[in-house]
mmCIF file of C-alpha atoms and ligand atoms in Angstrom:
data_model
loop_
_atom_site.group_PDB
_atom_site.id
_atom_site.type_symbol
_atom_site.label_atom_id
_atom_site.label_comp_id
_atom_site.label_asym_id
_atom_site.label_seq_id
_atom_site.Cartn_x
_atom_site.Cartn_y
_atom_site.Cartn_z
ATOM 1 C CA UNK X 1 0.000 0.000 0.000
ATOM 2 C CA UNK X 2 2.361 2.964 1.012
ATOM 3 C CA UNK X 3 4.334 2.987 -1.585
ATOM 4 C CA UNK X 4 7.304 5.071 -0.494
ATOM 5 C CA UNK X 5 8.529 3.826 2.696
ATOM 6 C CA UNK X 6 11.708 5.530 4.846
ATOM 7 C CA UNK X 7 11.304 4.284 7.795
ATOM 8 C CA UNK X 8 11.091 0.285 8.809
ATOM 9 C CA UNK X 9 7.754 -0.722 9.131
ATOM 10 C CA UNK X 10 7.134 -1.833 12.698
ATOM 11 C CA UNK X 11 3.815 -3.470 12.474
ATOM 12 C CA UNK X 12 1.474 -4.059 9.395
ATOM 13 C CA UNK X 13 -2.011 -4.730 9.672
ATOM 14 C CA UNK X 14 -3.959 -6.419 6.901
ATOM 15 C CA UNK X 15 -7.812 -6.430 6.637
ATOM 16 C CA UNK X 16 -8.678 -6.292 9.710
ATOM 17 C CA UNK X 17 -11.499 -7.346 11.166
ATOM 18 C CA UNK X 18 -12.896 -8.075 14.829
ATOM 19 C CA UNK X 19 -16.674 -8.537 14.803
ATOM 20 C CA UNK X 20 -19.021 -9.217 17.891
ATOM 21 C CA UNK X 21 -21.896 -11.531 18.339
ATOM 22 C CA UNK X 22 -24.806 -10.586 20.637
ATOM 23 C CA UNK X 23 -28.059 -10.979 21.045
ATOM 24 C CA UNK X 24 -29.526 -14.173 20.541
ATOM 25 C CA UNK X 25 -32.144 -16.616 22.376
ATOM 26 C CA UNK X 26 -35.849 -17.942 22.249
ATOM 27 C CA UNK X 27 -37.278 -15.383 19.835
ATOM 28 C CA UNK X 28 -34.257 -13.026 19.018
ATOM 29 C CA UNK X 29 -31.724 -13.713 16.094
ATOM 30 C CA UNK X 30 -27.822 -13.299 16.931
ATOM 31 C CA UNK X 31 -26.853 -10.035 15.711
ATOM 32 C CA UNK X 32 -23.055 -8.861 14.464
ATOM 33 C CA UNK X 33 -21.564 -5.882 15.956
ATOM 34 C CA UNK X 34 -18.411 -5.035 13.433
ATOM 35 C CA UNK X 35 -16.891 -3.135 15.685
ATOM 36 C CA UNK X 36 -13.354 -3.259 13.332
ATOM 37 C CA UNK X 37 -14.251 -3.253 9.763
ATOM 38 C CA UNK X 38 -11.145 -4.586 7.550
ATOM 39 C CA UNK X 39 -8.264 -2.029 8.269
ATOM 40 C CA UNK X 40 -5.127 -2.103 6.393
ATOM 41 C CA UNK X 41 -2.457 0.317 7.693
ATOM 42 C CA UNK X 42 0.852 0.359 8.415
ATOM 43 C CA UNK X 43 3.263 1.846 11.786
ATOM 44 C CA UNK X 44 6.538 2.721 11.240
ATOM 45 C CA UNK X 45 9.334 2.347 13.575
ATOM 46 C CA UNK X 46 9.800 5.647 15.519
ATOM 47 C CA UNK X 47 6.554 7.271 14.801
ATOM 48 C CA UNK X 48 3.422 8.566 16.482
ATOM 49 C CA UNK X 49 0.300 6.985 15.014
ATOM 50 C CA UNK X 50 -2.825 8.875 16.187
ATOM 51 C CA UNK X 51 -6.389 7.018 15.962
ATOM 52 C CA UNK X 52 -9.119 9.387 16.128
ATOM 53 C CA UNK X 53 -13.005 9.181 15.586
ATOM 54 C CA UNK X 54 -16.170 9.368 17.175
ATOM 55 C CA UNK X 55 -16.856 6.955 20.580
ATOM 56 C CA UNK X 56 -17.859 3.683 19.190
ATOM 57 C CA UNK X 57 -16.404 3.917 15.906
ATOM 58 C CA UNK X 58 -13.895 0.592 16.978
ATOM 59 C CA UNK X 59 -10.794 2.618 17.878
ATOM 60 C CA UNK X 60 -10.364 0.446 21.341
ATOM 61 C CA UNK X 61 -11.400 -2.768 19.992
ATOM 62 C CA UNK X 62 -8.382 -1.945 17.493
ATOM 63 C CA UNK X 63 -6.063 -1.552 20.008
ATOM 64 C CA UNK X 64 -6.911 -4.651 21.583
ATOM 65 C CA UNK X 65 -7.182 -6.671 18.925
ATOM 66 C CA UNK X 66 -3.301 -5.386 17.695
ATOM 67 C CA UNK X 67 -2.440 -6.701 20.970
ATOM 68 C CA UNK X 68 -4.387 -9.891 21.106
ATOM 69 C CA UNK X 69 -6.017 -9.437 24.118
ATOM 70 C CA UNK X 70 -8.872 -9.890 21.362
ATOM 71 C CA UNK X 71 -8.681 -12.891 18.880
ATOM 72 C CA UNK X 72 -9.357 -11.178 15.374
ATOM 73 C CA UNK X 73 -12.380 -12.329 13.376
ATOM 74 C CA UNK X 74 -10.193 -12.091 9.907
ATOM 75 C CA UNK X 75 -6.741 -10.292 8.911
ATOM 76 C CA UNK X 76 -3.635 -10.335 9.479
ATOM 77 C CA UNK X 77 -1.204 -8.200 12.129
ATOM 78 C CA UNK X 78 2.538 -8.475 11.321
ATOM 79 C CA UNK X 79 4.716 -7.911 14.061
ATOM 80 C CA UNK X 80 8.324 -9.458 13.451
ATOM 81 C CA UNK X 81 7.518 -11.178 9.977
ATOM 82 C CA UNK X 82 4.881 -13.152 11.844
ATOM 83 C CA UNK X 83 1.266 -13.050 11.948
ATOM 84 C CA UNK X 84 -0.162 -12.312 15.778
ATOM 85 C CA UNK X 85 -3.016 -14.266 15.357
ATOM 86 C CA UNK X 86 -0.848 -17.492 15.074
ATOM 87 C CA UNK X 87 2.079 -17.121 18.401
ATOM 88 C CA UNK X 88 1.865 -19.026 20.443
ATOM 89 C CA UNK X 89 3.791 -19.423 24.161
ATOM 90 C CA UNK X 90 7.317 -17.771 23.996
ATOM 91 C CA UNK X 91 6.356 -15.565 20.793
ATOM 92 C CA UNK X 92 3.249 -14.459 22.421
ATOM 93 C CA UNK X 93 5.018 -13.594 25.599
ATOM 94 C CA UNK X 94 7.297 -11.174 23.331
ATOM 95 C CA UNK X 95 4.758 -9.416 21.633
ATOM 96 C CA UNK X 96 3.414 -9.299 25.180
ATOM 97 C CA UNK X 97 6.424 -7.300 26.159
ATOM 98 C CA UNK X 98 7.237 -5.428 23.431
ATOM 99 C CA UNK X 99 3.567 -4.196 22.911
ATOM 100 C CA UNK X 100 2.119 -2.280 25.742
ATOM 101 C CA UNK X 101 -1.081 -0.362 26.121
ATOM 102 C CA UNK X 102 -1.883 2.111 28.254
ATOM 103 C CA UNK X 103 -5.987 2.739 29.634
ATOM 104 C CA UNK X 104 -7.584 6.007 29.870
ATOM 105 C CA UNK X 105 -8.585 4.712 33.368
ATOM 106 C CA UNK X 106 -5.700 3.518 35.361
ATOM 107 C CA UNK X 107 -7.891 2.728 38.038
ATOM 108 C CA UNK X 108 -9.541 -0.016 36.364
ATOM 109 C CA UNK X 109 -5.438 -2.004 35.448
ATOM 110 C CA UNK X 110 -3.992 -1.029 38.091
ATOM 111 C CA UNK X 111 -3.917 -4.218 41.082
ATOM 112 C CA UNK X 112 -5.560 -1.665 44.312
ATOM 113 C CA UNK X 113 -4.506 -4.067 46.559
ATOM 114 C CA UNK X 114 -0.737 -4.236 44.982
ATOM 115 C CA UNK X 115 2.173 -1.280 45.661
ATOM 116 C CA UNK X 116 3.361 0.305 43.044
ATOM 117 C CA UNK X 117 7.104 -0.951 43.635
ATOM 118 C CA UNK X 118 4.979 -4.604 44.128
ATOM 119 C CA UNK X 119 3.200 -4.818 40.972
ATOM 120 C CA UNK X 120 6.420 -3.329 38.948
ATOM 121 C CA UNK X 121 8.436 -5.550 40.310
ATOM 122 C CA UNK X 122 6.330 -8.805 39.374
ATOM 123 C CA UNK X 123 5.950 -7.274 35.798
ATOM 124 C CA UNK X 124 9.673 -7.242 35.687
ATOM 125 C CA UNK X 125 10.454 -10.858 36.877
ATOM 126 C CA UNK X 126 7.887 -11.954 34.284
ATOM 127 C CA UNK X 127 9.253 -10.904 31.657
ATOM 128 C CA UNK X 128 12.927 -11.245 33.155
ATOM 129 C CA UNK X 129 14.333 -7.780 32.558
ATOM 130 C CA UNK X 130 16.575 -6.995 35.359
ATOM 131 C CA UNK X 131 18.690 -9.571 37.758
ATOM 132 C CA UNK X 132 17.145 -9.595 41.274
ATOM 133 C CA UNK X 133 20.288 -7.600 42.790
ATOM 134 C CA UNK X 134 19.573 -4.660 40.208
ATOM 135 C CA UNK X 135 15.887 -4.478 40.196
ATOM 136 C CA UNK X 136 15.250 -1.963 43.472
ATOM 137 C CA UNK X 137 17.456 0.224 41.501
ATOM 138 C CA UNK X 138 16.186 -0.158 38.025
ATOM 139 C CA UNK X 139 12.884 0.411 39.631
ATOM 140 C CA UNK X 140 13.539 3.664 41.419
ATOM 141 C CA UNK X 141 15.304 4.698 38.518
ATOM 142 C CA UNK X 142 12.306 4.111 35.793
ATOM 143 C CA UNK X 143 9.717 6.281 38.492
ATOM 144 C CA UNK X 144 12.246 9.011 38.662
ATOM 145 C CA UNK X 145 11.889 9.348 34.835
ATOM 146 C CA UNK X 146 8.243 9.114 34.726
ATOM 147 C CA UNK X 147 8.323 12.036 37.210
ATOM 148 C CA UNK X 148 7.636 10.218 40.078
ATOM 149 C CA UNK X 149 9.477 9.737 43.325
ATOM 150 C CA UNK X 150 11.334 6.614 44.210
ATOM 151 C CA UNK X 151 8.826 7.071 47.580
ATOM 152 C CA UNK X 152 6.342 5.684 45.063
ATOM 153 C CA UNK X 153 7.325 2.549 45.469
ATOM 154 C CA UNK X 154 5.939 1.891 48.622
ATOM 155 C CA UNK X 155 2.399 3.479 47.823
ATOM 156 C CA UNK X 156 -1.073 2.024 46.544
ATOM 157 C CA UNK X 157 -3.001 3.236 43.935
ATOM 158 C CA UNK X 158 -5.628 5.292 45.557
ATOM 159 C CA UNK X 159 -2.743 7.047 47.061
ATOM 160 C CA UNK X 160 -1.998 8.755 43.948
ATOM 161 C CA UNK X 161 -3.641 11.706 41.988
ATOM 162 C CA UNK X 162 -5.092 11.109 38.212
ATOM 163 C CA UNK X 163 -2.054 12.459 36.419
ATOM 164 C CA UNK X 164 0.758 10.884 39.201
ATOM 165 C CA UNK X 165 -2.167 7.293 38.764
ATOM 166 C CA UNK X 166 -1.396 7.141 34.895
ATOM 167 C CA UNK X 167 2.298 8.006 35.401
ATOM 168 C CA UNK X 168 2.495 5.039 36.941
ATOM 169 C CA UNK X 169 0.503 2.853 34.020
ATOM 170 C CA UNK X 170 3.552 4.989 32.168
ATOM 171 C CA UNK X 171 6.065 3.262 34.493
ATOM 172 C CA UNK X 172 4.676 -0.336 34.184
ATOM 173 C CA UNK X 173 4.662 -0.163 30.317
ATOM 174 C CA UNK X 174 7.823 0.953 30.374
ATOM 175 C CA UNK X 175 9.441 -1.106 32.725
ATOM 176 C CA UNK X 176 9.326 -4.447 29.886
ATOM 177 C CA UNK X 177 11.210 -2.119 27.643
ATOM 178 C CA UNK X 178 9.024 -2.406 25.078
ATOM 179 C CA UNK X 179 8.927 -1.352 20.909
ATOM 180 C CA UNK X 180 5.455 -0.418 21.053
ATOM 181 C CA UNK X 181 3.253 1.118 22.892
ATOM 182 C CA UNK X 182 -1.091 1.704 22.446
ATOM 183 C CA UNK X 183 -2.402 4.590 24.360
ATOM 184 C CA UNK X 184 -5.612 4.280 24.518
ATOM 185 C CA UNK X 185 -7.070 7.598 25.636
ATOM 186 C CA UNK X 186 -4.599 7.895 27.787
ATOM 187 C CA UNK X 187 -4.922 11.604 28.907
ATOM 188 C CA UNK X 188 -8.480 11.774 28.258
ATOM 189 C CA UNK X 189 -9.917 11.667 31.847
ATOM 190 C CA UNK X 190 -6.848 13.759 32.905
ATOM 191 C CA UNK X 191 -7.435 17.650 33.280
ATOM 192 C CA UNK X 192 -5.939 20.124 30.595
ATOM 193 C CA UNK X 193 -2.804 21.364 32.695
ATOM 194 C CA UNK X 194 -2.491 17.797 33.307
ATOM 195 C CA UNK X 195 -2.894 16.304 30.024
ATOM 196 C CA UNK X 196 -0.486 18.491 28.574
ATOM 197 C CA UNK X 197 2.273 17.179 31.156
ATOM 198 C CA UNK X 198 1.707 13.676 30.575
ATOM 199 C CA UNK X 199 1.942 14.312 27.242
ATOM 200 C CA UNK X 200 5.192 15.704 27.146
ATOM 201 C CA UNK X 201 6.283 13.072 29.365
ATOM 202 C CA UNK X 202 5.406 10.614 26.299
ATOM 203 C CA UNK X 203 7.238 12.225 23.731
ATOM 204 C CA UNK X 204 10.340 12.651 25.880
ATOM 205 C CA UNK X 205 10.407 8.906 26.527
ATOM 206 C CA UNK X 206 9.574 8.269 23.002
ATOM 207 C CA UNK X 207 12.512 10.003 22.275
ATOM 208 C CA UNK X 208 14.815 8.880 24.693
ATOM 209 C CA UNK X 209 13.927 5.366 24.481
ATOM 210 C CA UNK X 210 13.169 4.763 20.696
ATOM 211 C CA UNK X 211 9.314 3.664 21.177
ATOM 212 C CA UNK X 212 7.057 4.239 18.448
ATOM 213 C CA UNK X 213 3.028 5.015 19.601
ATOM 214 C CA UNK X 214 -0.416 4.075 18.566
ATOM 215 C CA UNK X 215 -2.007 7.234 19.980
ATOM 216 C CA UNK X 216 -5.915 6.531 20.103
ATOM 217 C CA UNK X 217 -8.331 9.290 21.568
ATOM 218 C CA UNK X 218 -11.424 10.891 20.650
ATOM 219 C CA UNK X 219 -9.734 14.080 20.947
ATOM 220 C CA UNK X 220 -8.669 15.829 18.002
ATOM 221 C CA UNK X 221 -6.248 18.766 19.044
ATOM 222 C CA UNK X 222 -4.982 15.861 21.850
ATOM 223 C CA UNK X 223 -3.938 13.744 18.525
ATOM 224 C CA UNK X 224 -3.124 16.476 16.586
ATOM 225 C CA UNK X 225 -0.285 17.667 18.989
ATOM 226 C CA UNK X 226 1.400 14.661 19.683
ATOM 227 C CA UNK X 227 1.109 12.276 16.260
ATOM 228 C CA UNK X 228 3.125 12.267 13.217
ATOM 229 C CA UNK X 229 0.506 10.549 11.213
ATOM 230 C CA UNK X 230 -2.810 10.382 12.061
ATOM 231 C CA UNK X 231 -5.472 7.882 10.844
ATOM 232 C CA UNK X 232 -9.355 8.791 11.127
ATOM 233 C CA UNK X 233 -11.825 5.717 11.590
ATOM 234 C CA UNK X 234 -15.602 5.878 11.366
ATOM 235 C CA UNK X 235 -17.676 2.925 11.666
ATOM 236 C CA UNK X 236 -15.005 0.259 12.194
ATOM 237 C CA UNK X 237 -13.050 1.609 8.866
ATOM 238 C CA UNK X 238 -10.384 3.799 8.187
ATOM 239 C CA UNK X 239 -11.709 6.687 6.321
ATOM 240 C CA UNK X 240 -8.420 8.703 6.195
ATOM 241 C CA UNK X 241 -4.740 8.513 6.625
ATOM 242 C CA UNK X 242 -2.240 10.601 6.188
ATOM 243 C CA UNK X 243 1.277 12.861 7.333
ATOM 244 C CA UNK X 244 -0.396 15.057 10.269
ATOM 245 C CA UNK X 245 0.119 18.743 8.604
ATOM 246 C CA UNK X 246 -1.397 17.671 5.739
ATOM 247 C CA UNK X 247 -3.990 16.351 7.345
ATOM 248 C CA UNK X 248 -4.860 18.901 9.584
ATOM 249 C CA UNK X 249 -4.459 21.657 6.388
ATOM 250 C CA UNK X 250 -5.991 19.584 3.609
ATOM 251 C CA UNK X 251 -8.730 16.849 4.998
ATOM 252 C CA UNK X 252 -9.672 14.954 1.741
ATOM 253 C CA UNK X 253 -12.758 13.092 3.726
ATOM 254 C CA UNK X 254 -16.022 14.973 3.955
ATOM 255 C CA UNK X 255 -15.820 12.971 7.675
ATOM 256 C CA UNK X 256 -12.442 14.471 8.384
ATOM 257 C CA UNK X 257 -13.997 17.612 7.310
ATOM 258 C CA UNK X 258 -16.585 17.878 9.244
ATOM 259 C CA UNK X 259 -14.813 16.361 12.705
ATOM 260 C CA UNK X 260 -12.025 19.259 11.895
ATOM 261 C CA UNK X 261 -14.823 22.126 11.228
ATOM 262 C CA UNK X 262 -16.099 21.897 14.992
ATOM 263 C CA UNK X 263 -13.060 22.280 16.706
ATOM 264 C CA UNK X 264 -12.998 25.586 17.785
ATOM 265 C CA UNK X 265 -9.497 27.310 16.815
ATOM 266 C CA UNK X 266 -9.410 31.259 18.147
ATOM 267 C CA UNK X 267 -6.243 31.598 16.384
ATOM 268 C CA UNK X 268 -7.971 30.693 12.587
ATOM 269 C CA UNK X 269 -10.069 32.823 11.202
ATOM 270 C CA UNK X 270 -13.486 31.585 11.495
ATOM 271 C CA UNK X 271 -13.906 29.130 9.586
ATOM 272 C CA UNK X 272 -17.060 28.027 7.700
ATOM 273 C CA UNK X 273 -18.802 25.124 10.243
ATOM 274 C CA UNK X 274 -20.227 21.896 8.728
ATOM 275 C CA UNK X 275 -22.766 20.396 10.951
ATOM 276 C CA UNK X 276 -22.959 16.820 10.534
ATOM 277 C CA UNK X 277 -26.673 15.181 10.085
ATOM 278 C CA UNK X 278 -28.148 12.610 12.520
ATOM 279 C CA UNK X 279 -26.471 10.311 15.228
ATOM 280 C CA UNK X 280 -23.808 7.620 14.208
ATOM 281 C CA UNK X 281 -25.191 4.798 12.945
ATOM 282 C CA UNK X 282 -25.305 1.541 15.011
ATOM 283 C CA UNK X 283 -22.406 -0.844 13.679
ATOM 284 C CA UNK X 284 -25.157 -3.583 14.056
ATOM 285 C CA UNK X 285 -26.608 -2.096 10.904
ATOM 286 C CA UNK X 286 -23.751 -0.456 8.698
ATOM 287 C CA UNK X 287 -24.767 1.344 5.894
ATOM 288 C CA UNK X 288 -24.899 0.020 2.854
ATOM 289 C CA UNK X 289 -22.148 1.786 -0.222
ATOM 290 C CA UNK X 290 -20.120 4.158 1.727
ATOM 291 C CA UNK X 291 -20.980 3.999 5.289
ATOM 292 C CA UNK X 292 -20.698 7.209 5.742
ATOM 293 C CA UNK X 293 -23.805 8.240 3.194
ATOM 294 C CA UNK X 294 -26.458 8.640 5.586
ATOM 295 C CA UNK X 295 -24.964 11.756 7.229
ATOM 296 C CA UNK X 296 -22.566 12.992 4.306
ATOM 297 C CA UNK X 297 -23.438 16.342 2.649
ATOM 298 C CA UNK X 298 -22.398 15.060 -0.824
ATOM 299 C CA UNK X 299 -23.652 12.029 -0.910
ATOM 300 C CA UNK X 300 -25.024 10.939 -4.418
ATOM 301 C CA UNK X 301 -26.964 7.418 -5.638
ATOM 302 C CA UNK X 302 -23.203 6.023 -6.177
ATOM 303 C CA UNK X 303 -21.949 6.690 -2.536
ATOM 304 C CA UNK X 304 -25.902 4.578 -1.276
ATOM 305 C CA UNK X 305 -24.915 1.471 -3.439
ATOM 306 C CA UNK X 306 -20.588 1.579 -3.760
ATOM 307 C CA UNK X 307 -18.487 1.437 -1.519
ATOM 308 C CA UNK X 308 -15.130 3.806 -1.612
ATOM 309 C CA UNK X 309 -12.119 2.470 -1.895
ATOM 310 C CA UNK X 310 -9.277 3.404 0.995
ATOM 311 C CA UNK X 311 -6.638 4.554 -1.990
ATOM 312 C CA UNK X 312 -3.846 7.396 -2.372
ATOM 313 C CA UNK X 313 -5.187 11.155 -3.049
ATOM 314 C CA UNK X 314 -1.769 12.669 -2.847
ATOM 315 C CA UNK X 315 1.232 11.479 -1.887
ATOM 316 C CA UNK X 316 0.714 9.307 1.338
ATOM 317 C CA UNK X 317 -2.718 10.640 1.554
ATOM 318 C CA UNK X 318 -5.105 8.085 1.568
ATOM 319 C CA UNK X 319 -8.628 8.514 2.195
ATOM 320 C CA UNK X 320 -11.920 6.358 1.002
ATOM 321 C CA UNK X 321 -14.545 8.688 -0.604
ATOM 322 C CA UNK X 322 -15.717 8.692 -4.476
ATOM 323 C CA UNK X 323 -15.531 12.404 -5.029
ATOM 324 C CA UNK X 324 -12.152 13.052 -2.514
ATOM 325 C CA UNK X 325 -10.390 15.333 -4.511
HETATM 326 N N1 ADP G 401 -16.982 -7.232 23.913
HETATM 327 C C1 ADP G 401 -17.873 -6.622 23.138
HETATM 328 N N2 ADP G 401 -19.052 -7.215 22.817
HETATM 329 C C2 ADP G 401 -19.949 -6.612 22.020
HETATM 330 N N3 ADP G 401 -19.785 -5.398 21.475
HETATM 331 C C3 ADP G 401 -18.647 -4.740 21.754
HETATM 332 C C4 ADP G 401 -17.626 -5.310 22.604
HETATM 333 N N4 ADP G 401 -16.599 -4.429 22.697
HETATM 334 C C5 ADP G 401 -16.962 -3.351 21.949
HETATM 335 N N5 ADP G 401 -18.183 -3.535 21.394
HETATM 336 C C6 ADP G 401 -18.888 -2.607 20.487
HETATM 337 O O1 ADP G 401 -18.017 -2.309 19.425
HETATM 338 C C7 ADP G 401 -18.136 -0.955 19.046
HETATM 339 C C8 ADP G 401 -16.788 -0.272 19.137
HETATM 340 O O2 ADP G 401 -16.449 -0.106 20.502
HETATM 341 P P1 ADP G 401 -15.039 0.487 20.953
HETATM 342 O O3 ADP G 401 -13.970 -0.261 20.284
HETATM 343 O O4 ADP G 401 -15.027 0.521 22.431
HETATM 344 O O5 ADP G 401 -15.093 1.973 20.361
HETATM 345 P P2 ADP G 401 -14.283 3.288 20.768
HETATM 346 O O6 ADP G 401 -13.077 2.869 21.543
HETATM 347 O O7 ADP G 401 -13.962 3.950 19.465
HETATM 348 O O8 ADP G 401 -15.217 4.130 21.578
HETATM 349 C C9 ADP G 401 -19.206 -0.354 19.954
HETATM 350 O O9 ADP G 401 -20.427 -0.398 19.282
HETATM 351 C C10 ADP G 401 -19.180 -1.266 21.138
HETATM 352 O O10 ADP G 401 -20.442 -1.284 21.766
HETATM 353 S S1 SF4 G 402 -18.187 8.328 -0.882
HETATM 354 FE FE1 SF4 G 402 -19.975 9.656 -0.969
HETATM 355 S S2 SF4 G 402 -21.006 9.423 1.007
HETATM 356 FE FE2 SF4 G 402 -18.956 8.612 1.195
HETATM 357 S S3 SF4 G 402 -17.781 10.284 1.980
HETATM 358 FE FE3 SF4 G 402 -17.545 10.360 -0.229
HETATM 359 S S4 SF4 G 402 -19.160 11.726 -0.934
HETATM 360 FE FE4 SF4 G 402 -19.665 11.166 1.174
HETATM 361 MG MG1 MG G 403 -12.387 3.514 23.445
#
């Protein structure tokens, strides 16, 4: 797909799919939720990948799924010239480690009744980092550079605040030295002063420490100031991908158009708002064509019964729409 490729591709994913069954019993037939929708995209070693769209558009299932904590329904994820869905024992307890996510709620992953210095310290033996004689040290060391202090150690949980909480998440992906890691709205319940911090705290480890990021939030401006490239999903689909500037400057997607139109930018002139129609569909009942149709402003009878193809508008520009550029 992208043709022109600097960097080393880290992980390629390959038609996607993860799709849910519900529903079902005496009088009701089992219904499919497709929560992922065949993506095909690409990370690159080294970069920031953001993931944004609407809540319930798949961006979490994703994110699981990449790390199999979710079996995929169909496709293929290529981490280390092999295919996720088929490790097994030692290779799936190295994608384990080298693949880390982070919650938007560290609350609901982090052990309440473990320390800090407790549950760090049985991540670390797991996965064998550190000998036994080095690990207080290596331990202290890694909270200092999440901006903790090495008093941390010793403390629970609740004994934190938000920002210090996912600091801590921070630590414990971290501490497997991983290639990868999925944040998956990871500042979003954090307050602005606070997001910003733990944002720069990311992008100085990425930096010191060579990770690449999945960067998945709802929040547009969040994505927009940390990612490199930044891929837009609606419905379980990728409806745009692209280089972030270019992006942000040139949406190709009347989706990505209208997500970027509402966020409100005092230093832009004002710029003319489009007001999407109607709620997002349910993804028990996807739109036929382009899924997108029933609340697009250009649809025509092509976009009801085709659907778009994900392909390049410019140069690693891709976006799926009939009538994008
Ligand atoms: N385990 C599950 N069983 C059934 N449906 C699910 C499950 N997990 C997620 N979904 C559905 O899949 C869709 C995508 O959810 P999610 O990935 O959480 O979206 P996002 O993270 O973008 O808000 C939603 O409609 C959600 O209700
Ligand atoms: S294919 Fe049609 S409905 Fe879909 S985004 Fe493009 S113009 Fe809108
Ligand atoms: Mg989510």
């Amino acid at each position: 797909m992208d043709v022109k490729q600097p960097n080393k591709i880290l992980l390629e994913v390959n038609g996607l799919k993860k799709y849910f069954s519900t529903g079902g019993g005496m009088l009701k037939k089992k219904q499919q939720v497709k929560a992922v929708d065949d993506m095909t995209f690409t990370v690159k070693e080294g970069e920031t990948l953001g993931i944004v769209g609407e809540s319930g558009c798949g961006k979490s299932t994703m994110g699981r799924t990449l790390l199999r904590l979710q079996h995929p329904t169909a496709g293929e994820v290529i981490y280390n010239g092999q295919d996720i869905a088929k490790l097994k024992n030692k290779d799936l307890r190295k994608l384990r480690k080298d693949i880390q996510i982070i919650f938007q709620d560290p609350f609901g992953s982090l052990n309440p009744r473990m320390t800090v210095g407790a549950m760090l310290s049985e991540i670390v033996r797991t996965h064998d980092i550190v000998s036994k004689k080095e690990e207080k040290k290596y331990l202290e060391e890694l909270l200092l550079e999440v901006g903790l202090t090495p008093a941390a150690y010793w403390k629970y949980p609740h004994e934190f605040s938000g920002g210090q909480r996912q600091r801590v998440s921070i630590a414990r992906a971290l501490a497997v030295q991983p290639k990868l890691i999925i944040c998956d709205e990871a500042v979003s319940a954090l307050d602005v002063s606070v997001q910003a911090q733990v944002l720069n705290l990311l992008q100085h480890l990425k930096k010191k420490h060579g990770l690449t990021y999945i960067f998945i939030s709802h929040d547009l401006s969040v994505v927009k100031h940390i990612s490199d490239r930044v891929g837009v999903m609606y419905l379980g689909k990728l409806v745009e991908l692209s280089d972030k500037h270019d992006l942000y400057e040139r949406p190709a997607h009347p989706y990505t158009q209208a997500l970027f139109s509402a966020i409100p930018d005092i230093t832009e002139e004002k710029q003319e708002r489009i007001v999407l129609k109607g709620d997002v569909p349910s993804p028990l009942h996807i739109p036929s064509g382009c899924r997108f149709h029933t609340r697009c402003p250009l649809a025509t009878d092509k976009c009801v019964e085709e659907a778009p193809v994900f392909e390049q508008v410019r140069d690693g520009h891709y976006a799926a729409c009939h009538y994008a550029e």
